Amino acid sequence: MTQPLGIGMVGYGFMGRAHSQAWRTVGHMFELPLMPRLAAICGRNEHAVRAVAEQQGWPAWETDWRRLIERDDVDLVDVSTPGASHAEIAIAALEAGKHVLCEKPLANSVEEGEAMVAAAEQAAERGVHAMVGLNYRRVPAMAVARQLVADGRLGEIRHVRGTYLQDWLVDPDFPLVWRLQADEAGSGALGDLGVHLVDLLQFVTGDTLATVVGQAPTFIEERRAPDGEPGEVTVDDAALFQGRFTGGAVASLEVSRFATGRKNALRLELNGSLGSLSFDLERLNELELYEAGDNAGFRRVVVTEPTDPYMAAWWPPGHVIGWEHTFVHEMRDFVEGIAAGHPVAPTFADALQVQRVLEAVSRSHESGAWELVEERPVARRAAG
Amino acid sequence: MTQPLGIGMVGYGFMGRAHSQAWRTVGHMFELPLMPRLAAICGRNEHAVRAVAEQQGWPAWETDWRRLIERDDVDLVDVSTPGASHAEIAIAALEAGKHVLCEKPLANSVEEGEAMVAAAEQAAERGVHAMVGLNYRRVPAMAVARQLVADGRLGEIRHVRGTYLQDWLVDPDFPLVWRLQADEAGSGALGDLGVHLVDLLQFVTGDTLATVVGQAPTFIEERRAPDGEPGEVTVDDAALFQGRFTGGAVASLEVSRFATGRKNALRLELNGSLGSLSFDLERLNELELYEAGDNAGFRRVVVTEPTDPYMAAWWPPGHVIGWEHTFVHEMRDFVEGIAAGHPVAPTFADALQVQRVLEAVSRSHESGAWELVEERPVARRAAG
Amino acid sequence: MTQPLGIGMVGYGFMGRAHSQAWRTVGHMFELPLMPRLAAICGRNEHAVRAVAEQQGWPAWETDWRRLIERDDVDLVDVSTPGASHAEIAIAALEAGKHVLCEKPLANSVEEGEAMVAAAEQAAERGVHAMVGLNYRRVPAMAVARQLVADGRLGEIRHVRGTYLQDWLVDPDFPLVWRLQADEAGSGALGDLGVHLVDLLQFVTGDTLATVVGQAPTFIEERRAPDGEPGEVTVDDAALFQGRFTGGAVASLEVSRFATGRKNALRLELNGSLGSLSFDLERLNELELYEAGDNAGFRRVVVTEPTDPYMAAWWPPGHVIGWEHTFVHEMRDFVEGIAAGHPVAPTFADALQVQRVLEAVSRSHESGAWELVEERPVARRAAG
Amino acid sequence: MTQPLGIGMVGYGFMGRAHSQAWRTVGHMFELPLMPRLAAICGRNEHAVRAVAEQQGWPAWETDWRRLIERDDVDLVDVSTPGASHAEIAIAALEAGKHVLCEKPLANSVEEGEAMVAAAEQAAERGVHAMVGLNYRRVPAMAVARQLVADGRLGEIRHVRGTYLQDWLVDPDFPLVWRLQADEAGSGALGDLGVHLVDLLQFVTGDTLATVVGQAPTFIEERRAPDGEPGEVTVDDAALFQGRFTGGAVASLEVSRFATGRKNALRLELNGSLGSLSFDLERLNELELYEAGDNAGFRRVVVTEPTDPYMAAWWPPGHVIGWEHTFVHEMRDFVEGIAAGHPVAPTFADALQVQRVLEAVSRSHESGAWELVEERPVARRAAG
């Protein structure tokens, strides 16, 4: 009989719903060494969290995350709150001996992130593990892409190109919500979308950005709060930056919440000396791959074969999966790592390095010049 | 407190897994008037069904479907077995007062289908309902398409064009499995893929095929059984047919398991006097829509807005769903119908009409001439 | 010094303009053994033909095509009139010892076509050649496709699928022009578009349709003539047919002038035992090719490499060509054949066989049954 | 009778062939106020220029461009040589009273460009006109795009995004040709491709780049000359830059000759407050347009309607044009401007401004910081 793994979750917004669905699903679709079992969910508003618990199938609820951490039936804490509270909760959970899955971004500042990395390193020595939920690594097409690059199928990578475009701020009457205020959200498109884009491009290339230059404009500087009061937007609406990878590739990146008509358009392209690949998250079951040869051309690979990463667990070829499946894959990988006693990427250290890239972009926006991505000594990285 | 609805499922192959996932999910993602609760699963092989029950979260199992039907904790029987056993199980379940969700095709013969329709009609009088799982109606883009046609946005429909192409039989060494033998499978591509294609095109147009002509070739007539013995393929590998709709539109349809490189390519196009639409199941979150006007062109609508059918239950715009979500939607609709006491399309009568279309194609393959789709009096249709 | 080849053209409508541009161009872009020289153009209306001659660069004009044929400076007669006059002009020109390039369709009836074939055979014995302008064979991507099939790269062809869709008749106020009247136009979409589609599919497969079944509906049966008088549409608006090729492949074909939003959408797909290809004339520089293998997928080949057929004469890779270039290629091939003294496909006999296919579709429309494509003894075919 | 306009061309490489074809064609496809007549072509190698003249239909040739300029039968000098000689030839031609069509780039340095602008201004006072051949403005889809922006259909433009990607330098054995040496070519991808991209984005937006930051890397720094001797590549292989437009939009741009699999991929996207558009030169007959509304989505407009710019001169809807047609359109516009006595954009001053943008990118590559695009007083701009 498979041993259970009790899950406690903090946060119950949109991301909480996605994680709940994934935790309910992962043990049924994959053969796991530990069986995740929903234990308790936590939110500050008792009325609300109780309703969510009932709707989402959590048998218990808490209103104080410290109580959640203390529960004996919780082995793993899933931190799905906004970034401002990640450090406090995650560190406390790790210290209490609970594994931690922390939603991205790691934290709202590099300082908080560093404390989290330190806590994760200490916990790892006690066999307690921490992972960050940068779920787009778990798109099967992206796992294929990383493998193609690692196998040298594209040769030496020269160009990396990526955009992550949304349009939900185009309407000037969209209200001044917390995501548009720096003290709560940390940053705007840069932190929210840039963290995905940078992590994914570094994941696929197996390389890291060394230096960047860019800008992070705010197009609409004043909006009305939900109560009607005008207020200042204190985060960026978009960020455009370019960089150089440690291995020599050059990169163009752009994220925006003002790209009218683009809903969730994370697109990337890599050009290597032997081949190229491109991808669009709105068509996440497909990978475009170019390799030299007779009648060469970008081919549209439908990544749904049972030999493709993660796909044997799902459906026959051509029966596509969706966005939420990336969370199921993420949890599969983490649970396997926990059972095997090894860390699973992206670790807190991996995510901190992504934060350093974004911080360098912010510095460049201020300085108007190229900025180095700081390379302080960080924790040993997990394998992949 | 929402009243539970006990689910009993017969069958545990690929389709059983998809249904299990949908039954586990639907009550958490949608607000339902009755809460589906997995009660028991049934399969002939005790060892196997026990393993599936454990893996898929069914608290009990049976090895005789008659026992499943008798269980007090089962309110609804989900028939996910091959078509040959649908009639016997579904009729018995309805007679026992259990709602029935029957996977497509309705049955392997029109005669069986007629008996099922009769049983469903009698059951309906007792408030017991039956629905067929033609899940592609539940793709949100298809619900949008049907509404656009119904609202007259495309004008009078002139052309209907559809293909459903797979390629899993291209390899001549693929073995002679039950799906390639007429006595078990009824027919080949025609029954397996044609039933989806015909139902979907009739659903979107709101019209029915009146007359057809076509062929149903078998490309590889002998294959080896899994035990190595050569045997005859007794079903069609593909079917090409055209027809005329009652409302005057003409149609071209084609299904195949020999379309190299096409994995699950259900594609359709409608041309009306005012506009057109097209769709590809491998990109099921998208609908291509053409309407006359300045700078007209086919536009790629990403059907993930909260105002789109079913989508408010899922994720933000551009966060795509997958193939299995269609089952969740199907169950949502059926549970709502059961609670409201009204039938939900496609009823057994709807599905029987689809079988009659396919039977007319088979007759045309034999006769080499146009064949009328029989229109025996069938049960009153459900609304939509 | 390259010897000149005097060109005389009959007809000066849209097709005449396209041919004029091609004749002006071909000798400058390709190295030819004979140098085409515009000699004279012919049209019944002197005022109009004179204006066209001046605009299009023809140094002389005639109002009687018999006079054009008699001219000493005319070595080749380009017949770009409507189909009803093709037989008379082409036969007279061949008898007068002039090479003939005849626009498609060969003729409006099989009988006329047979007479043309006989005349072409007799002329060929005197070294006088005849070719039909089925220009889509000259799309470089289609020449690549034919070669791939001939080389066995797709294996045994099982499925052939093609549509040629336009929408210029959707408007019910479009007038009753000559193209909608059987006595002048022969047939409607079937003759106009079907001749292209059938020829192209037979060209690419290297095979011929043996038997067909289908329908050729007229959606709007009455329209007003340009003078306002209502009249009957006596040709088909669309044709849907399927068939079997001599070599065993099955085919689905459809042509229409009522496919709203489709402007010139000649699309085809072939599925073979080893691979597949697809093509769209609105993107005529591209070929989609599928071949089995790791990470297989349909690849978009941009057919603009100097090694691609015809392309060394044009521009660097990725610098696309357009529709009219197919005529330049057609003339290149014909001029080379004339100089070398051998026939160039499609010969009159090739085009007559296409007419026989369309005639069989018309018969099937009447009979409601499968019809054999007649195979009367026809002239020896040209090589390719 | 239309008055002739004698054309003299300097240069006979790939671009000379494209211009020859366009000059031969433009008067036949468009109704022009002056009829272009090929007069003479000029090249230094008599043997070669004589062969080209014969092949391309030029009745005379010269080996000294000064002689060409002096010819009485030359009214317009088409400068299709590499950029290093543009200034000398164009200024001399203007001073001799000949209209000048100068291929892009205007010149290899801003200084030369300034002299050319001064010469063009003086010539204009004498009714002698100068235009630069930035032909992608003449893609019909781009003219539509500019009009949509100008009409406010996209609202306020926030994002401008463009890439121009080729791959002909990926092979390390590609030789060290003149285009890879700074003294002859000026710069690499930046000058060759960047000039097109910057001009096109400024044309479509009707706005100018005010400030830029970027890099221009060289991936392979040593190659062998055609004679086998190794030598240094002294130009950039790619350039990545971003900028801000005067009107407030932000821009991401990238050009490369190392984008494996991309042949001539000039792609752009604009996001405005009301809509968006995107374009790909490899599909130059198509424009993707997004406008808010019910069932909104990017629509693929096939820009081949007779109401589309330039298209009434060509073929029916859906009959696509190719790359070389842009030159025909360019010449049409210039000839009309000459006849009407007004300048036609892009003037030398327009092209000089583009050079200033590229120069700012080069400076930024050196300085590692944002650089202003210089705005010295330049000649009055032509209207459009």
PDB file of C-alpha atoms in Angstrom, chain A residues 32-228:
ATOM      1  CA  LEU A  32       3.564   7.644  -7.450  1.00  0.00           C
ATOM      2  CA  PRO A  33       5.789   6.405  -4.636  1.00  0.00           C
ATOM      3  CA  LEU A  34       3.761   8.495  -2.175  1.00  0.00           C
ATOM      4  CA  MET A  35       0.043   9.161  -2.486  1.00  0.00           C
ATOM      5  CA  PRO A  36      -0.868  12.834  -2.078  1.00  0.00           C
ATOM      6  CA  ARG A  37      -3.841  13.295   0.213  1.00  0.00           C
ATOM      7  CA  LEU A  38      -5.575  16.620   0.623  1.00  0.00           C
ATOM      8  CA  ALA A  39      -5.314  17.442   4.349  1.00  0.00           C
ATOM      9  CA  ALA A  40      -6.193  21.075   4.961  1.00  0.00           C
ATOM     10  CA  ILE A  41      -6.419  24.440   3.282  1.00  0.00           C
ATOM     11  CA  CYS A  42      -5.718  27.792   4.912  1.00  0.00           C
ATOM     12  CA  GLY A  43      -7.078  31.296   4.360  1.00  0.00           C
ATOM     13  CA  ARG A  44      -7.608  34.312   6.571  1.00  0.00           C
ATOM     14  CA  ASN A  45     -11.335  34.643   5.954  1.00  0.00           C
ATOM     15  CA  GLU A  46     -13.019  31.710   7.666  1.00  0.00           C
ATOM     16  CA  HIS A  47     -16.248  31.975   5.726  1.00  0.00           C
ATOM     17  CA  ALA A  48     -14.446  32.030   2.408  1.00  0.00           C
ATOM     18  CA  VAL A  49     -11.919  29.331   3.133  1.00  0.00           C
ATOM     19  CA  ARG A  50     -14.618  27.040   4.429  1.00  0.00           C
ATOM     20  CA  ALA A  51     -16.572  27.422   1.194  1.00  0.00           C
ATOM     21  CA  VAL A  52     -13.473  26.771  -0.879  1.00  0.00           C
ATOM     22  CA  ALA A  53     -12.564  23.748   1.218  1.00  0.00           C
ATOM     23  CA  GLU A  54     -15.976  22.257   0.617  1.00  0.00           C
ATOM     24  CA  GLN A  55     -15.965  23.071  -3.084  1.00  0.00           C
ATOM     25  CA  GLN A  56     -12.434  21.896  -3.711  1.00  0.00           C
ATOM     26  CA  GLY A  57     -12.537  18.762  -1.573  1.00  0.00           C
ATOM     27  CA  TRP A  58     -10.295  19.762   1.326  1.00  0.00           C
ATOM     28  CA  PRO A  59     -11.517  17.928   4.453  1.00  0.00           C
ATOM     29  CA  ALA A  60     -10.275  20.626   6.864  1.00  0.00           C
ATOM     30  CA  TRP A  61      -9.408  24.292   6.922  1.00  0.00           C
ATOM     31  CA  GLU A  62      -7.383  26.744   8.971  1.00  0.00           C
ATOM     32  CA  THR A  63      -7.363  30.511   9.171  1.00  0.00           C
ATOM     33  CA  ASP A  64      -3.794  30.853  10.455  1.00  0.00           C
ATOM     34  CA  TRP A  65      -1.025  29.406   8.344  1.00  0.00           C
ATOM     35  CA  ARG A  66       1.013  28.711  11.485  1.00  0.00           C
ATOM     36  CA  ARG A  67      -1.694  26.293  12.577  1.00  0.00           C
ATOM     37  CA  LEU A  68      -1.637  24.629   9.180  1.00  0.00           C
ATOM     38  CA  ILE A  69       2.095  24.042   9.451  1.00  0.00           C
ATOM     39  CA  GLU A  70       1.702  22.476  12.859  1.00  0.00           C
ATOM     40  CA  ARG A  71      -0.809  19.889  11.725  1.00  0.00           C
ATOM     41  CA  ASP A  72       0.386  16.314  11.939  1.00  0.00           C
ATOM     42  CA  ASP A  73      -1.535  15.325   8.839  1.00  0.00           C
ATOM     43  CA  VAL A  74       0.368  17.874   6.755  1.00  0.00           C
ATOM     44  CA  ASP A  75       3.651  16.652   5.278  1.00  0.00           C
ATOM     45  CA  LEU A  76       3.949  19.201   2.493  1.00  0.00           C
ATOM     46  CA  VAL A  77       2.960  22.852   2.474  1.00  0.00           C
ATOM     47  CA  ASP A  78       1.843  24.338  -0.812  1.00  0.00           C
ATOM     48  CA  VAL A  79       2.361  28.103  -0.707  1.00  0.00           C
ATOM     49  CA  SER A  80      -0.015  29.647  -3.248  1.00  0.00           C
ATOM     50  CA  THR A  81      -0.335  33.111  -1.733  1.00  0.00           C
ATOM     51  CA  PRO A  82       0.898  36.368  -3.339  1.00  0.00           C
ATOM     52  CA  GLY A  83       4.671  36.754  -3.350  1.00  0.00           C
ATOM     53  CA  ALA A  84       4.877  39.114  -0.389  1.00  0.00           C
ATOM     54  CA  SER A  85       4.147  36.339   2.101  1.00  0.00           C
ATOM     55  CA  HIS A  86       6.179  33.554   0.510  1.00  0.00           C
ATOM     56  CA  ALA A  87       9.333  33.971   2.555  1.00  0.00           C
ATOM     57  CA  GLU A  88       7.714  33.961   5.968  1.00  0.00           C
ATOM     58  CA  ILE A  89       5.475  30.979   5.316  1.00  0.00           C
ATOM     59  CA  ALA A  90       7.970  28.885   3.396  1.00  0.00           C
ATOM     60  CA  ILE A  91      10.770  29.373   5.906  1.00  0.00           C
ATOM     61  CA  ALA A  92       8.520  28.532   8.826  1.00  0.00           C
ATOM     62  CA  ALA A  93       7.240  25.425   7.093  1.00  0.00           C
ATOM     63  CA  LEU A  94      10.720  24.204   6.243  1.00  0.00           C
ATOM     64  CA  GLU A  95      11.843  24.784   9.797  1.00  0.00           C
ATOM     65  CA  ALA A  96       8.870  22.756  10.956  1.00  0.00           C
ATOM     66  CA  GLY A  97      10.094  19.905   8.790  1.00  0.00           C
ATOM     67  CA  LYS A  98       7.506  20.196   6.067  1.00  0.00           C
ATOM     68  CA  HIS A  99       8.348  19.964   2.393  1.00  0.00           C
ATOM     69  CA  VAL A 100       7.449  23.157   0.560  1.00  0.00           C
ATOM     70  CA  LEU A 101       6.084  23.771  -2.908  1.00  0.00           C
ATOM     71  CA  CYS A 102       6.205  27.524  -3.360  1.00  0.00           C
ATOM     72  CA  GLU A 103       4.398  29.251  -6.211  1.00  0.00           C
ATOM     73  CA  LYS A 104       6.383  31.658  -8.327  1.00  0.00           C
ATOM     74  CA  PRO A 105       7.795  34.222  -7.897  1.00  0.00           C
ATOM     75  CA  LEU A 106      10.062  32.965  -5.149  1.00  0.00           C
ATOM     76  CA  ALA A 107       9.738  36.275  -3.307  1.00  0.00           C
ATOM     77  CA  ASN A 108       9.255  39.965  -3.946  1.00  0.00           C
ATOM     78  CA  SER A 109      12.864  40.819  -3.204  1.00  0.00           C
ATOM     79  CA  VAL A 110      16.265  39.229  -3.603  1.00  0.00           C
ATOM     80  CA  GLU A 111      16.866  39.613   0.129  1.00  0.00           C
ATOM     81  CA  GLU A 112      13.824  37.531   1.020  1.00  0.00           C
ATOM     82  CA  GLY A 113      14.831  35.043  -1.620  1.00  0.00           C
ATOM     83  CA  GLU A 114      18.284  34.669  -0.113  1.00  0.00           C
ATOM     84  CA  ALA A 115      16.790  33.886   3.262  1.00  0.00           C
ATOM     85  CA  MET A 116      14.574  31.283   1.638  1.00  0.00           C
ATOM     86  CA  VAL A 117      17.524  29.673  -0.107  1.00  0.00           C
ATOM     87  CA  ALA A 118      19.382  29.453   3.182  1.00  0.00           C
ATOM     88  CA  ALA A 119      16.381  27.877   4.875  1.00  0.00           C
ATOM     89  CA  ALA A 120      15.973  25.410   2.029  1.00  0.00           C
ATOM     90  CA  GLU A 121      19.637  24.399   2.223  1.00  0.00           C
ATOM     91  CA  GLN A 122      19.395  23.721   5.914  1.00  0.00           C
ATOM     92  CA  ALA A 123      16.165  21.793   5.464  1.00  0.00           C
ATOM     93  CA  ALA A 124      17.681  19.703   2.689  1.00  0.00           C
ATOM     94  CA  GLU A 125      20.281  18.452   5.115  1.00  0.00           C
ATOM     95  CA  ARG A 126      17.420  17.057   7.161  1.00  0.00           C
ATOM     96  CA  GLY A 127      15.771  15.475   4.103  1.00  0.00           C
ATOM     97  CA  VAL A 128      13.142  18.174   3.798  1.00  0.00           C
ATOM     98  CA  HIS A 129      12.742  19.553   0.286  1.00  0.00           C
ATOM     99  CA  ALA A 130      11.648  22.754  -1.376  1.00  0.00           C
ATOM    100  CA  MET A 131      10.643  23.413  -4.947  1.00  0.00           C
ATOM    101  CA  VAL A 132       9.299  26.415  -6.824  1.00  0.00           C
ATOM    102  CA  GLY A 133       6.281  26.147  -9.064  1.00  0.00           C
ATOM    103  CA  LEU A 134       7.554  27.444 -12.356  1.00  0.00           C
ATOM    104  CA  ASN A 135       5.116  25.223 -14.135  1.00  0.00           C
ATOM    105  CA  TYR A 136       5.918  25.959 -17.764  1.00  0.00           C
ATOM    106  CA  ARG A 137       9.005  23.782 -17.449  1.00  0.00           C
ATOM    107  CA  ARG A 138       6.469  20.949 -17.171  1.00  0.00           C
ATOM    108  CA  VAL A 139       4.883  21.501 -20.571  1.00  0.00           C
ATOM    109  CA  PRO A 140       5.889  18.284 -22.374  1.00  0.00           C
ATOM    110  CA  ALA A 141       6.991  20.247 -25.453  1.00  0.00           C
ATOM    111  CA  MET A 142       9.383  22.239 -23.273  1.00  0.00           C
ATOM    112  CA  ALA A 143      10.871  19.099 -21.785  1.00  0.00           C
ATOM    113  CA  VAL A 144      11.398  17.833 -25.330  1.00  0.00           C
ATOM    114  CA  ALA A 145      12.963  21.157 -26.281  1.00  0.00           C
ATOM    115  CA  ARG A 146      15.394  21.057 -23.386  1.00  0.00           C
ATOM    116  CA  GLN A 147      16.404  17.537 -24.309  1.00  0.00           C
ATOM    117  CA  LEU A 148      16.961  18.464 -27.947  1.00  0.00           C
ATOM    118  CA  VAL A 149      19.248  21.310 -26.885  1.00  0.00           C
ATOM    119  CA  ALA A 150      21.054  19.147 -24.340  1.00  0.00           C
ATOM    120  CA  ASP A 151      21.592  16.457 -26.966  1.00  0.00           C
ATOM    121  CA  GLY A 152      23.177  19.005 -29.272  1.00  0.00           C
ATOM    122  CA  ARG A 153      20.512  18.634 -31.937  1.00  0.00           C
ATOM    123  CA  LEU A 154      20.398  22.402 -32.439  1.00  0.00           C
ATOM    124  CA  GLY A 155      24.164  22.840 -32.196  1.00  0.00           C
ATOM    125  CA  GLU A 156      25.560  25.939 -30.555  1.00  0.00           C
ATOM    126  CA  ILE A 157      22.741  28.282 -29.534  1.00  0.00           C
ATOM    127  CA  ARG A 158      23.177  31.788 -30.944  1.00  0.00           C
ATOM    128  CA  HIS A 159      19.777  33.425 -30.600  1.00  0.00           C
ATOM    129  CA  VAL A 160      17.173  33.228 -27.858  1.00  0.00           C
ATOM    130  CA  ARG A 161      13.957  35.138 -28.384  1.00  0.00           C
ATOM    131  CA  GLY A 162      10.943  35.243 -26.139  1.00  0.00           C
ATOM    132  CA  THR A 163       7.774  37.179 -25.477  1.00  0.00           C
ATOM    133  CA  TYR A 164       5.068  36.721 -22.899  1.00  0.00           C
ATOM    134  CA  LEU A 165       2.148  38.891 -23.886  1.00  0.00           C
ATOM    135  CA  GLN A 166      -1.214  39.484 -22.265  1.00  0.00           C
ATOM    136  CA  ASP A 167      -3.706  42.310 -22.691  1.00  0.00           C
ATOM    137  CA  TRP A 168      -5.765  42.586 -19.535  1.00  0.00           C
ATOM    138  CA  LEU A 169      -4.638  46.133 -18.723  1.00  0.00           C
ATOM    139  CA  VAL A 170      -5.456  47.687 -22.091  1.00  0.00           C
ATOM    140  CA  ASP A 171      -8.748  49.017 -20.790  1.00  0.00           C
ATOM    141  CA  PRO A 172      -7.998  52.308 -18.971  1.00  0.00           C
ATOM    142  CA  ASP A 173     -10.992  51.639 -16.719  1.00  0.00           C
ATOM    143  CA  PHE A 174      -9.478  48.454 -15.347  1.00  0.00           C
ATOM    144  CA  PRO A 175      -9.206  49.191 -11.607  1.00  0.00           C
ATOM    145  CA  LEU A 176      -6.143  49.782  -9.475  1.00  0.00           C
ATOM    146  CA  VAL A 177      -5.881  46.294  -7.962  1.00  0.00           C
ATOM    147  CA  TRP A 178      -3.107  45.016  -5.700  1.00  0.00           C
ATOM    148  CA  ARG A 179      -1.198  43.624  -8.656  1.00  0.00           C
ATOM    149  CA  LEU A 180      -0.618  47.198  -9.817  1.00  0.00           C
ATOM    150  CA  GLN A 181       0.914  48.366  -6.557  1.00  0.00           C
ATOM    151  CA  ALA A 182       4.590  47.804  -5.910  1.00  0.00           C
ATOM    152  CA  ASP A 183       4.374  47.331  -2.153  1.00  0.00           C
ATOM    153  CA  GLU A 184       2.186  44.252  -2.527  1.00  0.00           C
ATOM    154  CA  ALA A 185       3.111  42.917  -5.938  1.00  0.00           C
ATOM    155  CA  GLY A 186       6.794  43.745  -6.025  1.00  0.00           C
ATOM    156  CA  SER A 187       6.701  44.521  -9.717  1.00  0.00           C
ATOM    157  CA  GLY A 188       4.272  44.299 -12.608  1.00  0.00           C
ATOM    158  CA  ALA A 189       4.652  42.421 -15.873  1.00  0.00           C
ATOM    159  CA  LEU A 190       8.357  41.994 -15.184  1.00  0.00           C
ATOM    160  CA  GLY A 191       7.827  39.962 -12.040  1.00  0.00           C
ATOM    161  CA  ASP A 192       4.627  38.229 -13.036  1.00  0.00           C
ATOM    162  CA  LEU A 193       5.412  37.274 -16.622  1.00  0.00           C
ATOM    163  CA  GLY A 194       9.163  37.854 -16.766  1.00  0.00           C
ATOM    164  CA  VAL A 195       9.834  35.256 -14.121  1.00  0.00           C
ATOM    165  CA  HIS A 196       8.154  32.620 -16.277  1.00  0.00           C
ATOM    166  CA  LEU A 197       9.897  33.715 -19.443  1.00  0.00           C
ATOM    167  CA  VAL A 198      13.386  33.941 -17.980  1.00  0.00           C
ATOM    168  CA  ASP A 199      13.078  30.653 -16.152  1.00  0.00           C
ATOM    169  CA  LEU A 200      11.765  28.862 -19.207  1.00  0.00           C
ATOM    170  CA  LEU A 201      14.446  30.182 -21.543  1.00  0.00           C
ATOM    171  CA  GLN A 202      17.178  29.298 -19.061  1.00  0.00           C
ATOM    172  CA  PHE A 203      15.611  25.872 -18.581  1.00  0.00           C
ATOM    173  CA  VAL A 204      15.419  25.087 -22.282  1.00  0.00           C
ATOM    174  CA  THR A 205      18.888  26.378 -23.089  1.00  0.00           C
ATOM    175  CA  GLY A 206      20.480  24.965 -19.939  1.00  0.00           C
ATOM    176  CA  ASP A 207      22.274  28.302 -19.694  1.00  0.00           C
ATOM    177  CA  THR A 208      21.945  31.492 -17.659  1.00  0.00           C
ATOM    178  CA  LEU A 209      21.666  35.139 -18.558  1.00  0.00           C
ATOM    179  CA  ALA A 210      24.846  36.982 -17.581  1.00  0.00           C
ATOM    180  CA  THR A 211      24.054  40.562 -18.436  1.00  0.00           C
ATOM    181  CA  VAL A 212      20.982  42.548 -19.491  1.00  0.00           C
ATOM    182  CA  VAL A 213      19.779  45.944 -20.607  1.00  0.00           C
ATOM    183  CA  GLY A 214      16.222  47.141 -20.867  1.00  0.00           C
ATOM    184  CA  GLN A 215      13.266  49.240 -19.898  1.00  0.00           C
ATOM    185  CA  ALA A 216      10.066  48.680 -17.979  1.00  0.00           C
ATOM    186  CA  PRO A 217       7.499  51.283 -18.968  1.00  0.00           C
ATOM    187  CA  THR A 218       4.183  52.122 -17.369  1.00  0.00           C
ATOM    188  CA  PHE A 219       1.705  53.226 -20.024  1.00  0.00           C
ATOM    189  CA  ILE A 220      -1.194  54.257 -17.803  1.00  0.00           C
ATOM    190  CA  GLU A 221       0.105  55.858 -14.653  1.00  0.00           C
ATOM    191  CA  GLU A 222      -3.136  56.569 -12.871  1.00  0.00           C
ATOM    192  CA  ARG A 223      -6.160  54.345 -12.379  1.00  0.00           C
ATOM    193  CA  ARG A 224      -9.142  54.343 -10.084  1.00  0.00           C
ATOM    194  CA  ALA A 225      -9.204  51.969  -7.155  1.00  0.00           C
ATOM    195  CA  PRO A 226     -12.240  49.690  -6.863  1.00  0.00           C
ATOM    196  CA  ASP A 227     -13.706  52.300  -4.497  1.00  0.00           C
ATOM    197  CA  GLY A 228     -13.427  54.930  -7.244  1.00  0.00           C
TER     198      GLY A 228
END
